[in-house]
Coordinates of C-alpha atoms in Angstrom, one line a residue:
X22 CA 0.1 0.1 -0.1
X23 CA 1.3 3.6 -0.8
X24 CA 2.5 5.5 2.4
X25 CA 0.8 8.8 3.3
X26 CA 4.0 10.7 2.1
X27 CA 3.7 9.5 -0.9
X28 CA -0.1 11.0 -2.1
X29 CA -0.5 13.7 -3.3
X30 CA -2.6 15.8 -1.2
X31 CA -4.6 18.2 -3.6
X32 CA -3.2 22.3 -2.4
X33 CA -6.8 23.5 -0.5
X34 CA -7.4 26.6 -2.0
X35 CA -6.6 29.6 -0.3
X36 CA -9.2 32.2 0.9
X37 CA -8.1 36.0 -0.2
X38 CA -7.8 38.2 3.5
X39 CA -11.4 39.7 4.5
X40 CA -11.6 43.3 2.9
X41 CA -11.9 45.4 5.3
X42 CA -14.6 48.5 5.0
X43 CA -13.3 51.6 6.0
X44 CA -15.0 52.3 9.4
X45 CA -17.6 55.5 9.2
X46 CA -16.4 58.9 8.9
X47 CA -16.9 60.8 12.3
X48 CA -17.4 64.8 11.7
X49 CA -13.8 66.4 10.9
X50 CA -11.9 67.4 14.1
X51 CA -11.1 71.0 14.7
X52 CA -8.1 71.9 15.0
X53 CA -6.0 70.7 18.1
X54 CA -9.5 69.3 19.3
X55 CA -10.4 65.0 19.7
X56 CA -12.7 64.4 16.6
X57 CA -16.5 66.0 17.4
X58 CA -19.0 63.5 19.3
X59 CA -23.1 63.8 19.6
X60 CA -23.3 66.7 21.8
X61 CA -26.5 65.2 23.4
X62 CA -25.3 61.9 24.6
X63 CA -24.8 63.1 27.6
X64 CA -20.7 62.4 29.9
X65 CA -19.5 60.2 32.3
X66 CA -20.4 62.9 34.8
X67 CA -24.0 63.7 33.7
X68 CA -24.9 60.0 33.1
X69 CA -24.6 60.4 36.9
X70 CA -27.0 62.7 37.3
X71 CA -31.2 62.5 37.8
X72 CA -32.9 63.1 35.2
X73 CA -34.1 67.2 35.7
X74 CA -31.0 67.4 37.0
X75 CA -28.5 65.4 33.8
X76 CA -30.8 67.8 31.4
X77 CA -29.8 71.0 32.8
X78 CA -26.6 70.0 33.1
X79 CA -26.7 68.7 29.2
X80 CA -28.3 72.3 28.4
X81 CA -25.9 74.0 30.7
X82 CA -22.7 72.2 28.6
X83 CA -24.0 72.6 25.0
X84 CA -25.0 76.5 25.8
X85 CA -20.9 76.8 26.5
X86 CA -20.1 74.8 23.9
X87 CA -22.1 76.8 20.9
X88 CA -20.9 80.3 23.3
X89 CA -16.9 78.6 22.5
X90 CA -18.0 78.3 18.5
X91 CA -19.6 81.4 18.0
X92 CA -16.6 83.3 20.4
X93 CA -14.0 80.5 17.6
X94 CA -15.9 82.6 14.0
X95 CA -19.2 79.7 13.3
X96 CA -21.8 82.2 12.7
X97 CA -25.1 79.6 12.6
X98 CA -23.8 78.8 16.8
X99 CA -24.1 82.5 17.3
X100 CA -27.4 82.8 15.3
X101 CA -28.3 79.9 17.5
X102 CA -27.2 81.1 20.5
X103 CA -29.0 84.7 19.9
X104 CA -32.2 82.5 19.3
X105 CA -31.1 80.9 22.6
X106 CA -31.6 83.9 24.1
X107 CA -34.1 85.6 23.7
X108 CA -36.6 82.3 23.3
X109 CA -35.2 82.2 27.4
X110 CA -36.0 86.2 27.6
X111 CA -39.9 85.1 26.5
X112 CA -40.2 82.4 28.5
X113 CA -39.1 84.7 32.0
X114 CA -40.4 87.8 31.4
X115 CA -41.5 89.0 35.5
X116 CA -38.1 87.2 36.6
X117 CA -36.5 89.2 37.7
X118 CA -32.5 90.3 37.6
X119 CA -32.0 89.8 40.5
X120 CA -33.0 86.1 41.0
X121 CA -36.7 84.0 40.9
X122 CA -36.6 83.8 45.0
X123 CA -35.9 86.7 46.6
X124 CA -39.2 89.3 47.3
X125 CA -39.2 92.1 45.6
X126 CA -39.6 95.3 46.7
X127 CA -43.3 95.6 47.4
X128 CA -43.0 92.0 49.7
X129 CA -40.1 93.7 51.4
X130 CA -42.2 96.7 52.2
X131 CA -45.1 94.5 53.3
X132 CA -42.5 92.5 55.4
X133 CA -41.4 95.8 57.3
X134 CA -45.0 97.2 57.5
X135 CA -45.8 94.1 59.5
X136 CA -43.1 94.0 61.6
X137 CA -43.0 97.3 62.6
X138 CA -46.7 96.5 63.1
X139 CA -45.5 93.9 65.3
X140 CA -43.4 95.9 67.4
X141 CA -46.0 98.8 68.3
X142 CA -48.2 95.4 69.4
X143 CA -45.2 94.7 71.4
X144 CA -44.3 97.9 73.2
X145 CA -48.7 98.5 74.0
X146 CA -49.1 95.4 75.7
X147 CA -45.6 96.6 77.9
X148 CA -46.8 99.2 78.4
X149 CA -49.9 97.5 79.6
X150 CA -48.2 95.3 81.8
X151 CA -46.2 98.2 83.3
X152 CA -49.2 100.3 84.0
X153 CA -50.2 97.2 86.0
X154 CA -47.9 96.1 87.4
X155 CA -47.7 99.9 89.5
X156 CA -51.2 99.6 89.8
X157 CA -50.7 96.8 92.2
X158 CA -50.5 99.0 95.6
X159 CA -47.3 98.6 97.9
X160 CA -46.8 96.2 100.7
X161 CA -47.6 97.1 104.2
X162 CA -44.1 97.2 106.9
X163 CA -46.3 94.4 108.3
X164 CA -46.5 92.7 105.1
X165 CA -43.3 93.1 103.7
X166 CA -41.6 91.8 107.5
X167 CA -43.8 88.1 106.8
X168 CA -42.5 88.1 102.9
X169 CA -38.9 88.3 104.4

């Protein structure tokens, strides 16, 4: 019988290496910056926040990025930033510039008037108690000895 080494073996066809598809191109990076990422995807720090806090953090980050883009000369970013500022101003026309939780001048005046009225009532009560104390007759000498 012929040996296994002597039997010619047909060469197995060599498969061509798989053709690698080029990766999807990310938006071009700005000079000196990492490639752009989807701005609406929360960062790792934002992921740790609760719903409303996360939304506020994402919004704040987007506004900072938009301001930086505008400062860098991006006209579209400047227009979008302007629209955002107009929308904010239109949404809260009655919010005082010093903050929504601070009392207005009318509220401050109302508190001052109420405090003055309370002080007046207190002074009147003190005066009434002093008058009653003065109306009590002084103890007689014999009663003083008993009290001592």
